[in-house]
mmCIF file with all atom_site columns, C-alpha atoms in Angstrom:
data_model
loop_
_atom_site.group_PDB
_atom_site.id
_atom_site.type_symbol
_atom_site.label_atom_id
_atom_site.label_alt_id
_atom_site.label_comp_id
_atom_site.label_asym_id
_atom_site.label_entity_id
_atom_site.label_seq_id
_atom_site.pdbx_PDB_ins_code
_atom_site.Cartn_x
_atom_site.Cartn_y
_atom_site.Cartn_z
_atom_site.occupancy
_atom_site.B_iso_or_equiv
_atom_site.pdbx_formal_charge
_atom_site.auth_seq_id
_atom_site.auth_comp_id
_atom_site.auth_asym_id
_atom_site.auth_atom_id
_atom_site.pdbx_PDB_model_num
ATOM 1   C CA . MET A 1 1   ? 38.637 -2.936  20.880 1.00 40.00 ? 1   MET A CA 1
ATOM 2   C CA . VAL A 1 2   ? 41.822 -3.777  22.729 1.00 45.00 ? 2   VAL A CA 1
ATOM 3   C CA . LEU A 1 3   ? 42.707 -6.327  19.970 1.00 47.00 ? 3   LEU A CA 1
ATOM 4   C CA . LYS A 1 4   ? 42.208 -3.660  17.313 1.00 51.00 ? 4   LYS A CA 1
ATOM 5   C CA . LYS A 1 5   ? 44.541 -1.284  19.253 1.00 53.00 ? 5   LYS A CA 1
ATOM 6   C CA . VAL A 1 6   ? 47.136 -4.186  19.422 1.00 51.00 ? 6   VAL A CA 1
ATOM 7   C CA . GLU A 1 7   ? 46.806 -4.784  15.725 1.00 52.00 ? 7   GLU A CA 1
ATOM 8   C CA . ASN A 1 8   ? 47.359 -1.091  14.919 1.00 58.00 ? 8   ASN A CA 1
ATOM 9   C CA . GLN A 1 9   ? 50.537 -0.976  17.174 1.00 57.00 ? 9   GLN A CA 1
ATOM 10  C CA . LEU A 1 10  ? 51.848 -4.106  15.487 1.00 56.00 ? 10  LEU A CA 1
ATOM 11  C CA . GLU A 1 11  ? 50.928 -2.853  12.023 1.00 58.00 ? 11  GLU A CA 1
ATOM 12  C CA . ARG A 1 12  ? 52.909 0.310   12.586 1.00 58.00 ? 12  ARG A CA 1
ATOM 13  C CA . LEU A 1 13  ? 55.820 -1.803  13.714 1.00 51.00 ? 13  LEU A CA 1
ATOM 14  C CA . PHE A 1 14  ? 55.585 -3.837  10.552 1.00 51.00 ? 14  PHE A CA 1
ATOM 15  C CA . VAL A 1 15  ? 55.549 -0.793  8.290  1.00 50.00 ? 15  VAL A CA 1
ATOM 16  C CA . ARG A 1 16  ? 58.459 0.840   10.117 1.00 49.00 ? 16  ARG A CA 1
ATOM 17  C CA . GLY A 1 17  ? 60.579 -2.286  10.335 1.00 47.00 ? 17  GLY A CA 1
ATOM 18  C CA . LEU A 1 18  ? 59.911 -4.295  7.310  1.00 46.00 ? 18  LEU A CA 1
ATOM 19  C CA . SER A 1 19  ? 60.265 -2.754  3.907  1.00 45.00 ? 19  SER A CA 1
ATOM 20  C CA . ARG A 1 20  ? 60.356 -6.013  1.813  1.00 47.00 ? 20  ARG A CA 1
ATOM 21  C CA . PRO A 1 21  ? 56.831 -7.477  1.327  1.00 48.00 ? 21  PRO A CA 1
ATOM 22  C CA . PHE A 1 22  ? 56.774 -11.283 1.089  1.00 49.00 ? 22  PHE A CA 1
ATOM 23  C CA . LYS A 1 23  ? 53.693 -13.242 -0.076 1.00 53.00 ? 23  LYS A CA 1
ATOM 24  C CA . ASN A 1 24  ? 52.527 -15.689 2.589  1.00 62.00 ? 24  ASN A CA 1
ATOM 25  C CA . ALA A 1 25  ? 55.034 -14.417 4.984  1.00 70.00 ? 25  ALA A CA 1
ATOM 26  C CA . LEU A 1 26  ? 54.090 -14.041 8.662  1.00 81.00 ? 26  LEU A CA 1
ATOM 27  C CA . GLN A 1 27  ? 53.020 -10.601 9.784  1.00 84.00 ? 27  GLN A CA 1
ATOM 28  C CA . PRO A 1 28  ? 53.525 -9.210  13.390 1.00 84.00 ? 28  PRO A CA 1
ATOM 29  C CA . ILE A 1 29  ? 49.731 -8.705  13.604 1.00 85.00 ? 29  ILE A CA 1
ATOM 30  C CA . GLU A 1 30  ? 49.216 -12.424 13.186 1.00 89.00 ? 30  GLU A CA 1
ATOM 31  C CA . ILE A 1 31  ? 51.648 -13.274 15.960 1.00 91.00 ? 31  ILE A CA 1
ATOM 32  C CA . GLY A 1 32  ? 49.941 -10.864 18.298 1.00 90.00 ? 32  GLY A CA 1
ATOM 33  C CA . SER A 1 33  ? 46.502 -12.159 17.533 1.00 90.00 ? 33  SER A CA 1
ATOM 34  C CA . ARG A 1 34  ? 47.653 -15.792 17.938 1.00 93.00 ? 34  ARG A CA 1
ATOM 35  C CA . ILE A 1 35  ? 49.160 -14.998 21.390 1.00 94.00 ? 35  ILE A CA 1
ATOM 36  C CA . LEU A 1 36  ? 46.001 -13.288 22.645 1.00 93.00 ? 36  LEU A CA 1
ATOM 37  C CA . ARG A 1 37  ? 43.840 -16.150 21.463 1.00 93.00 ? 37  ARG A CA 1
ATOM 38  C CA . GLU A 1 38  ? 46.138 -18.595 23.392 1.00 95.00 ? 38  GLU A CA 1
ATOM 39  C CA . ILE A 1 39  ? 46.052 -16.328 26.476 1.00 94.00 ? 39  ILE A CA 1
ATOM 40  C CA . ASP A 1 40  ? 42.237 -16.482 26.471 1.00 94.00 ? 40  ASP A CA 1
ATOM 41  C CA . LEU A 1 41  ? 42.111 -20.255 25.924 1.00 95.00 ? 41  LEU A CA 1
ATOM 42  C CA . THR A 1 42  ? 44.547 -21.019 28.833 1.00 94.00 ? 42  THR A CA 1
ATOM 43  C CA . ARG A 1 43  ? 43.230 -18.525 31.391 1.00 93.00 ? 43  ARG A CA 1
ATOM 44  C CA . ARG A 1 44  ? 42.435 -19.950 34.884 1.00 90.00 ? 44  ARG A CA 1
ATOM 45  C CA . LEU A 1 45  ? 40.147 -18.937 37.687 1.00 88.00 ? 45  LEU A CA 1
ATOM 46  C CA . SER A 1 46  ? 41.513 -18.292 41.188 1.00 79.00 ? 46  SER A CA 1
ATOM 47  C CA . SER A 1 47  ? 40.185 -16.893 44.452 1.00 72.00 ? 47  SER A CA 1
ATOM 48  C CA . GLN A 1 48  ? 41.411 -13.416 43.294 1.00 66.00 ? 48  GLN A CA 1
ATOM 49  C CA . GLY A 1 49  ? 39.765 -13.642 39.893 1.00 77.00 ? 49  GLY A CA 1
ATOM 50  C CA . PRO A 1 50  ? 40.905 -14.910 36.421 1.00 87.00 ? 50  PRO A CA 1
ATOM 51  C CA . LEU A 1 51  ? 44.622 -15.476 35.859 1.00 88.00 ? 51  LEU A CA 1
ATOM 52  C CA . SER A 1 52  ? 46.499 -15.003 32.589 1.00 91.00 ? 52  SER A CA 1
ATOM 53  C CA . ALA A 1 53  ? 49.635 -16.878 31.573 1.00 93.00 ? 53  ALA A CA 1
ATOM 54  C CA . ASN A 1 54  ? 52.571 -14.635 31.787 1.00 91.00 ? 54  ASN A CA 1
ATOM 55  C CA . SER A 1 55  ? 55.308 -16.564 29.951 1.00 94.00 ? 55  SER A CA 1
ATOM 56  C CA . VAL A 1 56  ? 54.934 -16.897 26.288 1.00 96.00 ? 56  VAL A CA 1
ATOM 57  C CA . LYS A 1 57  ? 57.123 -18.750 23.791 1.00 96.00 ? 57  LYS A CA 1
ATOM 58  C CA . VAL A 1 58  ? 56.808 -18.292 20.062 1.00 96.00 ? 58  VAL A CA 1
ATOM 59  C CA . TRP A 1 59  ? 58.261 -20.412 17.309 1.00 96.00 ? 59  TRP A CA 1
ATOM 60  C CA . LEU A 1 60  ? 58.776 -19.060 13.860 1.00 94.00 ? 60  LEU A CA 1
ATOM 61  C CA . SER A 1 61  ? 60.003 -20.518 10.546 1.00 93.00 ? 61  SER A CA 1
ATOM 62  C CA . PRO A 1 62  ? 63.651 -19.725 9.647  1.00 93.00 ? 62  PRO A CA 1
ATOM 63  C CA . GLU A 1 63  ? 62.482 -17.502 6.805  1.00 90.00 ? 63  GLU A CA 1
ATOM 64  C CA . ASP A 1 64  ? 60.207 -15.376 9.061  1.00 89.00 ? 64  ASP A CA 1
ATOM 65  C CA . ALA A 1 65  ? 62.746 -15.199 11.781 1.00 89.00 ? 65  ALA A CA 1
ATOM 66  C CA . ASP A 1 66  ? 65.236 -13.828 9.319  1.00 89.00 ? 66  ASP A CA 1
ATOM 67  C CA . ARG A 1 67  ? 62.855 -11.105 8.180  1.00 85.00 ? 67  ARG A CA 1
ATOM 68  C CA . PHE A 1 68  ? 62.376 -10.040 11.843 1.00 84.00 ? 68  PHE A CA 1
ATOM 69  C CA . ASP A 1 69  ? 66.142 -9.943  12.441 1.00 81.00 ? 69  ASP A CA 1
ATOM 70  C CA . GLY A 1 70  ? 67.244 -6.470  13.454 1.00 79.00 ? 70  GLY A CA 1
ATOM 71  C CA . PHE A 1 71  ? 64.094 -5.426  15.197 1.00 79.00 ? 71  PHE A CA 1
ATOM 72  C CA . GLN A 1 72  ? 63.161 -8.530  17.095 1.00 85.00 ? 72  GLN A CA 1
ATOM 73  C CA . LYS A 1 73  ? 63.682 -6.693  20.365 1.00 86.00 ? 73  LYS A CA 1
ATOM 74  C CA . ALA A 1 74  ? 61.043 -4.096  19.340 1.00 85.00 ? 74  ALA A CA 1
ATOM 75  C CA . LEU A 1 75  ? 58.693 -6.842  18.299 1.00 88.00 ? 75  LEU A CA 1
ATOM 76  C CA . VAL A 1 76  ? 59.023 -8.652  21.537 1.00 90.00 ? 76  VAL A CA 1
ATOM 77  C CA . SER A 1 77  ? 58.463 -5.461  23.566 1.00 86.00 ? 77  SER A CA 1
ATOM 78  C CA . GLU A 1 78  ? 55.286 -4.727  21.599 1.00 86.00 ? 78  GLU A CA 1
ATOM 79  C CA . LEU A 1 79  ? 54.037 -8.276  22.041 1.00 91.00 ? 79  LEU A CA 1
ATOM 80  C CA . GLU A 1 80  ? 54.605 -8.071  25.858 1.00 89.00 ? 80  GLU A CA 1
ATOM 81  C CA . GLU A 1 81  ? 52.741 -4.838  25.996 1.00 84.00 ? 81  GLU A CA 1
ATOM 82  C CA . SER A 1 82  ? 49.857 -6.313  23.967 1.00 87.00 ? 82  SER A CA 1
ATOM 83  C CA . ILE A 1 83  ? 49.586 -9.142  26.598 1.00 88.00 ? 83  ILE A CA 1
ATOM 84  C CA . ARG A 1 84  ? 49.443 -6.470  29.400 1.00 83.00 ? 84  ARG A CA 1
ATOM 85  C CA . GLN A 1 85  ? 46.837 -4.422  27.624 1.00 81.00 ? 85  GLN A CA 1
ATOM 86  C CA . HIS A 1 86  ? 44.726 -7.370  26.852 1.00 86.00 ? 86  HIS A CA 1
ATOM 87  C CA . ALA A 1 87  ? 44.966 -8.667  30.466 1.00 84.00 ? 87  ALA A CA 1
ATOM 88  C CA . LEU A 1 88  ? 43.944 -5.224  31.762 1.00 77.00 ? 88  LEU A CA 1
ATOM 89  C CA . SER A 1 89  ? 40.937 -5.119  29.396 1.00 79.00 ? 89  SER A CA 1
ATOM 90  C CA . GLU A 1 90  ? 39.767 -8.598  30.430 1.00 84.00 ? 90  GLU A CA 1
ATOM 91  C CA . GLY A 1 91  ? 40.435 -8.201  34.086 1.00 80.00 ? 91  GLY A CA 1
ATOM 92  C CA . TYR A 1 92  ? 43.082 -10.902 34.187 1.00 84.00 ? 92  TYR A CA 1
ATOM 93  C CA . ASN A 1 93  ? 45.837 -11.033 36.800 1.00 82.00 ? 93  ASN A CA 1
ATOM 94  C CA . PHE A 1 94  ? 49.430 -12.390 36.502 1.00 84.00 ? 94  PHE A CA 1
ATOM 95  C CA . VAL A 1 95  ? 51.459 -14.554 38.753 1.00 83.00 ? 95  VAL A CA 1
ATOM 96  C CA . GLY A 1 96  ? 54.694 -12.960 37.659 1.00 82.00 ? 96  GLY A CA 1
ATOM 97  C CA . PRO A 1 97  ? 56.250 -10.646 35.074 1.00 83.00 ? 97  PRO A CA 1
ATOM 98  C CA . VAL A 1 98  ? 55.196 -10.936 31.447 1.00 88.00 ? 98  VAL A CA 1
ATOM 99  C CA . THR A 1 99  ? 57.877 -12.292 29.110 1.00 91.00 ? 99  THR A CA 1
ATOM 100 C CA . VAL A 1 100 ? 57.877 -13.178 25.424 1.00 94.00 ? 100 VAL A CA 1
ATOM 101 C CA . GLU A 1 101 ? 60.606 -15.368 23.882 1.00 95.00 ? 101 GLU A CA 1
ATOM 102 C CA . VAL A 1 102 ? 61.063 -16.047 20.168 1.00 94.00 ? 102 VAL A CA 1
ATOM 103 C CA . PHE A 1 103 ? 62.577 -19.271 18.808 1.00 95.00 ? 103 PHE A CA 1
ATOM 104 C CA . ILE A 1 104 ? 63.187 -20.780 15.369 1.00 94.00 ? 104 ILE A CA 1
ATOM 105 C CA . ASP A 1 105 ? 61.607 -24.106 14.379 1.00 94.00 ? 105 ASP A CA 1
ATOM 106 C CA . ASP A 1 106 ? 63.198 -25.610 11.254 1.00 94.00 ? 106 ASP A CA 1
ATOM 107 C CA . ASP A 1 107 ? 60.140 -27.707 10.655 1.00 94.00 ? 107 ASP A CA 1
ATOM 108 C CA . LEU A 1 108 ? 57.789 -24.683 10.310 1.00 93.00 ? 108 LEU A CA 1
ATOM 109 C CA . LYS A 1 109 ? 57.007 -23.373 6.864  1.00 91.00 ? 109 LYS A CA 1
ATOM 110 C CA . ILE A 1 110 ? 56.978 -19.685 6.066  1.00 90.00 ? 110 ILE A CA 1
ATOM 111 C CA . GLY A 1 111 ? 53.827 -18.034 7.584  1.00 89.00 ? 111 GLY A CA 1
ATOM 112 C CA . GLY A 1 112 ? 53.629 -20.710 10.268 1.00 91.00 ? 112 GLY A CA 1
ATOM 113 C CA . VAL A 1 113 ? 53.696 -19.977 13.916 1.00 93.00 ? 113 VAL A CA 1
ATOM 114 C CA . GLU A 1 114 ? 53.496 -21.937 17.152 1.00 95.00 ? 114 GLU A CA 1
ATOM 115 C CA . VAL A 1 115 ? 52.654 -20.403 20.595 1.00 96.00 ? 115 VAL A CA 1
ATOM 116 C CA . LYS A 1 116 ? 52.973 -21.957 24.012 1.00 96.00 ? 116 LYS A CA 1
ATOM 117 C CA . THR A 1 117 ? 51.980 -20.203 27.235 1.00 96.00 ? 117 THR A CA 1
ATOM 118 C CA . GLU A 1 118 ? 52.902 -20.956 30.825 1.00 95.00 ? 118 GLU A CA 1
ATOM 119 C CA . TYR A 1 119 ? 52.291 -19.676 34.362 1.00 93.00 ? 119 TYR A CA 1
ATOM 120 C CA . VAL A 1 120 ? 55.731 -18.723 35.818 1.00 90.00 ? 120 VAL A CA 1
ATOM 121 C CA . GLY A 1 121 ? 55.715 -17.260 39.330 1.00 84.00 ? 121 GLY A CA 1
ATOM 122 C CA . GLY A 1 122 ? 58.092 -14.522 40.186 1.00 76.00 ? 122 GLY A CA 1
ATOM 123 C CA . GLU A 1 123 ? 58.432 -11.403 42.310 1.00 69.00 ? 123 GLU A CA 1
ATOM 124 C CA . SER A 1 124 ? 56.064 -8.604  41.375 1.00 66.00 ? 124 SER A CA 1
ATOM 125 C CA . GLN A 1 125 ? 57.702 -5.595  39.901 1.00 76.00 ? 125 GLN A CA 1
ATOM 126 C CA . PRO A 1 126 ? 55.079 -2.823  39.745 1.00 84.00 ? 126 PRO A CA 1
ATOM 127 C CA . ARG A 1 127 ? 55.545 -0.213  36.905 1.00 85.00 ? 127 ARG A CA 1
ATOM 128 C CA . VAL A 1 128 ? 54.095 3.212   36.247 1.00 90.00 ? 128 VAL A CA 1
ATOM 129 C CA . ILE A 1 129 ? 53.120 3.556   32.599 1.00 88.00 ? 129 ILE A CA 1
ATOM 130 C CA . ALA A 1 130 ? 52.652 7.009   31.241 1.00 92.00 ? 130 ALA A CA 1
ATOM 131 C CA . SER A 1 131 ? 50.319 7.990   28.422 1.00 90.00 ? 131 SER A CA 1
ATOM 132 C CA . ASP A 1 132 ? 53.292 9.344   26.468 1.00 87.00 ? 132 ASP A CA 1
ATOM 133 C CA . GLY A 1 133 ? 54.946 5.882   26.357 1.00 82.00 ? 133 GLY A CA 1
ATOM 134 C CA . ARG A 1 134 ? 57.384 6.128   29.246 1.00 89.00 ? 134 ARG A CA 1
ATOM 135 C CA . THR A 1 135 ? 57.558 3.389   31.861 1.00 86.00 ? 135 THR A CA 1
ATOM 136 C CA . PHE A 1 136 ? 59.157 3.598   35.303 1.00 92.00 ? 136 PHE A CA 1
ATOM 137 C CA . ALA A 1 137 ? 59.772 0.803   37.884 1.00 89.00 ? 137 ALA A CA 1
ATOM 138 C CA . VAL A 1 138 ? 58.270 1.276   41.339 1.00 90.00 ? 138 VAL A CA 1
ATOM 139 C CA . ALA A 1 139 ? 61.051 0.180   43.713 1.00 83.00 ? 139 ALA A CA 1
ATOM 140 C CA . GLU A 1 140 ? 61.522 0.739   47.460 1.00 82.00 ? 140 GLU A CA 1
ATOM 141 C CA . ARG A 1 141 ? 62.075 4.487   46.994 1.00 90.00 ? 141 ARG A CA 1
ATOM 142 C CA . ALA A 1 142 ? 59.092 6.606   46.043 1.00 94.00 ? 142 ALA A CA 1
ATOM 143 C CA . LEU A 1 143 ? 58.879 8.096   42.561 1.00 96.00 ? 143 LEU A CA 1
ATOM 144 C CA . VAL A 1 144 ? 58.330 11.844  42.558 1.00 97.00 ? 144 VAL A CA 1
ATOM 145 C CA . VAL A 1 145 ? 56.388 13.368  39.636 1.00 97.00 ? 145 VAL A CA 1
ATOM 146 C CA . GLY A 1 146 ? 56.743 17.003  38.785 1.00 97.00 ? 146 GLY A CA 1
ATOM 147 C CA . ARG A 1 147 ? 58.092 19.799  36.579 1.00 97.00 ? 147 ARG A CA 1
ATOM 148 C CA . SER A 1 148 ? 61.534 19.965  38.119 1.00 97.00 ? 148 SER A CA 1
ATOM 149 C CA . PRO A 1 149 ? 64.307 18.313  36.057 1.00 96.00 ? 149 PRO A CA 1
ATOM 150 C CA . ASP A 1 150 ? 65.679 16.474  39.080 1.00 96.00 ? 150 ASP A CA 1
ATOM 151 C CA . VAL A 1 151 ? 62.517 14.502  39.944 1.00 96.00 ? 151 VAL A CA 1
ATOM 152 C CA . ASP A 1 152 ? 62.008 10.875  38.839 1.00 96.00 ? 152 ASP A CA 1
ATOM 153 C CA . ILE A 1 153 ? 59.130 11.448  36.305 1.00 96.00 ? 153 ILE A CA 1
ATOM 154 C CA . VAL A 1 154 ? 59.349 14.833  34.659 1.00 97.00 ? 154 VAL A CA 1
ATOM 155 C CA . VAL A 1 155 ? 56.155 16.377  33.317 1.00 96.00 ? 155 VAL A CA 1
ATOM 156 C CA . ASN A 1 156 ? 57.220 19.614  31.663 1.00 95.00 ? 156 ASN A CA 1
ATOM 157 C CA . ASP A 1 157 ? 54.028 21.609  31.848 1.00 96.00 ? 157 ASP A CA 1
ATOM 158 C CA . VAL A 1 158 ? 53.058 24.898  33.497 1.00 96.00 ? 158 VAL A CA 1
ATOM 159 C CA . ASN A 1 159 ? 50.110 23.341  35.223 1.00 96.00 ? 159 ASN A CA 1
ATOM 160 C CA . VAL A 1 160 ? 52.455 20.863  37.034 1.00 97.00 ? 160 VAL A CA 1
ATOM 161 C CA . SER A 1 161 ? 54.177 21.833  40.312 1.00 97.00 ? 161 SER A CA 1
ATOM 162 C CA . ARG A 1 162 ? 57.957 21.273  40.607 1.00 97.00 ? 162 ARG A CA 1
ATOM 163 C CA . ARG A 1 163 ? 57.279 18.395  42.996 1.00 97.00 ? 163 ARG A CA 1
ATOM 164 C CA . HIS A 1 164 ? 53.658 17.545  42.271 1.00 98.00 ? 164 HIS A CA 1
ATOM 165 C CA . ALA A 1 165 ? 52.988 13.977  43.494 1.00 97.00 ? 165 ALA A CA 1
ATOM 166 C CA . GLU A 1 166 ? 54.745 10.749  44.486 1.00 97.00 ? 166 GLU A CA 1
ATOM 167 C CA . ILE A 1 167 ? 54.018 7.096   43.728 1.00 96.00 ? 167 ILE A CA 1
ATOM 168 C CA . TRP A 1 168 ? 55.315 4.456   46.118 1.00 94.00 ? 168 TRP A CA 1
ATOM 169 C CA . ARG A 1 169 ? 55.055 0.710   47.014 1.00 90.00 ? 169 ARG A CA 1
ATOM 170 C CA . THR A 1 170 ? 52.924 -0.454  49.940 1.00 86.00 ? 170 THR A CA 1
ATOM 171 C CA . SER A 1 171 ? 52.416 -3.850  51.518 1.00 78.00 ? 171 SER A CA 1
ATOM 172 C CA . GLU A 1 172 ? 49.256 -4.145  49.450 1.00 76.00 ? 172 GLU A CA 1
ATOM 173 C CA . GLY A 1 173 ? 50.462 -2.705  46.080 1.00 81.00 ? 173 GLY A CA 1
ATOM 174 C CA . VAL A 1 174 ? 51.061 0.778   45.010 1.00 90.00 ? 174 VAL A CA 1
ATOM 175 C CA . ALA A 1 175 ? 49.673 4.224   46.215 1.00 94.00 ? 175 ALA A CA 1
ATOM 176 C CA . VAL A 1 176 ? 49.938 7.887   45.034 1.00 96.00 ? 176 VAL A CA 1
ATOM 177 C CA . ARG A 1 177 ? 50.071 11.044  47.178 1.00 97.00 ? 177 ARG A CA 1
ATOM 178 C CA . ASP A 1 178 ? 49.623 14.628  46.122 1.00 98.00 ? 178 ASP A CA 1
ATOM 179 C CA . LEU A 1 179 ? 52.577 16.785  47.342 1.00 97.00 ? 179 LEU A CA 1
ATOM 180 C CA . GLU A 1 180 ? 50.377 19.976  47.985 1.00 96.00 ? 180 GLU A CA 1
ATOM 181 C CA . SER A 1 181 ? 50.473 20.719  44.325 1.00 97.00 ? 181 SER A CA 1
ATOM 182 C CA . THR A 1 182 ? 48.816 23.858  43.064 1.00 96.00 ? 182 THR A CA 1
ATOM 183 C CA . ASN A 1 183 ? 46.488 22.251  40.524 1.00 97.00 ? 183 ASN A CA 1
ATOM 184 C CA . GLY A 1 184 ? 46.048 18.832  42.167 1.00 97.00 ? 184 GLY A CA 1
ATOM 185 C CA . THR A 1 185 ? 46.515 15.144  41.420 1.00 98.00 ? 185 THR A CA 1
ATOM 186 C CA . PHE A 1 186 ? 43.470 13.251  40.190 1.00 98.00 ? 186 PHE A CA 1
ATOM 187 C CA . VAL A 1 187 ? 42.457 9.561   40.238 1.00 96.00 ? 187 VAL A CA 1
ATOM 188 C CA . ASN A 1 188 ? 39.662 8.638   37.991 1.00 95.00 ? 188 ASN A CA 1
ATOM 189 C CA . GLY A 1 189 ? 38.723 12.260  37.703 1.00 95.00 ? 189 GLY A CA 1
ATOM 190 C CA . HIS A 1 190 ? 38.696 12.940  41.458 1.00 97.00 ? 190 HIS A CA 1
ATOM 191 C CA . ARG A 1 191 ? 41.110 15.200  43.244 1.00 97.00 ? 191 ARG A CA 1
ATOM 192 C CA . ILE A 1 192 ? 42.986 13.151  45.890 1.00 97.00 ? 192 ILE A CA 1
ATOM 193 C CA . THR A 1 193 ? 45.319 13.507  48.828 1.00 97.00 ? 193 THR A CA 1
ATOM 194 C CA . ALA A 1 194 ? 46.575 10.002  49.042 1.00 96.00 ? 194 ALA A CA 1
ATOM 195 C CA . VAL A 1 195 ? 44.967 6.740   47.743 1.00 95.00 ? 195 VAL A CA 1
ATOM 196 C CA . SER A 1 196 ? 45.931 3.152   46.935 1.00 92.00 ? 196 SER A CA 1
ATOM 197 C CA . LEU A 1 197 ? 45.870 2.259   43.251 1.00 90.00 ? 197 LEU A CA 1
ATOM 198 C CA . SER A 1 198 ? 44.571 -0.656  41.139 1.00 83.00 ? 198 SER A CA 1
ATOM 199 C CA . PRO A 1 199 ? 45.624 -1.407  37.574 1.00 78.00 ? 199 PRO A CA 1
ATOM 200 C CA . ARG A 1 200 ? 42.328 0.116   36.216 1.00 78.00 ? 200 ARG A CA 1
ATOM 201 C CA . ASP A 1 201 ? 42.836 3.468   37.980 1.00 90.00 ? 201 ASP A CA 1
ATOM 202 C CA . ASP A 1 202 ? 43.682 6.540   35.891 1.00 94.00 ? 202 ASP A CA 1
ATOM 203 C CA . VAL A 1 203 ? 46.129 8.893   37.438 1.00 96.00 ? 203 VAL A CA 1
ATOM 204 C CA . THR A 1 204 ? 46.256 12.437  36.029 1.00 97.00 ? 204 THR A CA 1
ATOM 205 C CA . VAL A 1 205 ? 49.087 14.921  36.574 1.00 97.00 ? 205 VAL A CA 1
ATOM 206 C CA . GLY A 1 206 ? 48.737 17.977  34.332 1.00 96.00 ? 206 GLY A CA 1
ATOM 207 C CA . PRO A 1 207 ? 48.363 16.659  30.659 1.00 96.00 ? 207 PRO A CA 1
ATOM 208 C CA . VAL A 1 208 ? 49.807 13.250  31.414 1.00 96.00 ? 208 VAL A CA 1
ATOM 209 C CA . HIS A 1 209 ? 47.856 10.178  32.433 1.00 96.00 ? 209 HIS A CA 1
ATOM 210 C CA . PHE A 1 210 ? 49.397 7.216   34.297 1.00 95.00 ? 210 PHE A CA 1
ATOM 211 C CA . ARG A 1 211 ? 48.326 3.712   35.056 1.00 89.00 ? 211 ARG A CA 1
ATOM 212 C CA . ILE A 1 212 ? 49.865 0.988   37.292 1.00 87.00 ? 212 ILE A CA 1
ATOM 213 C CA . GLU A 1 213 ? 50.950 -2.436  36.332 1.00 80.00 ? 213 GLU A CA 1
ATOM 214 C CA . LEU A 1 214 ? 51.275 -4.553  39.339 1.00 71.00 ? 214 LEU A CA 1
ATOM 215 C CA . ALA A 1 215 ? 53.110 -7.724  37.948 1.00 60.00 ? 215 ALA A CA 1
#
């Protein structure tokens, strides 16, 4: 199901970014599928559950790299998000931030792709990911969610209080607290006062859903 979602995202990117069809040319969907297969093949087990490689290097032919020129940054962003979504679905953890790098291999023919994955440790940078596509880094200062235009995460809806909730880092990860809002803050459908979050939790503020990415 997640792979299908990834394919749909990359397909939209292809239609939006590439207007010239090339027979036998590499498609973004193929790159994403190849990466996710490699992620599954190189997963490891740890005391905290399965681990996913977080550093991915991709090699393309010169012809394919030229076709992707101009929207390579968008392609990389979509591929990184695909890895995060896949890891969330499979219950994988990361040892550091997810990164995708794209290189050119003069020996590759058009349509060819090589993928290498690595485990690269790094400082965790939790993020809040909203259902409308926005992302916010969770730093030392708490992120305030609300309707007011001067909060960190603005949700412009009449059912949302001006200062509705806050999300902050703890020694164990990330937590959310309701700021005595009128209509409440919900985690997995339950109204909460304050609670620690895991990546699988669904946080609801008005019409917007949030999830947490810990690495």
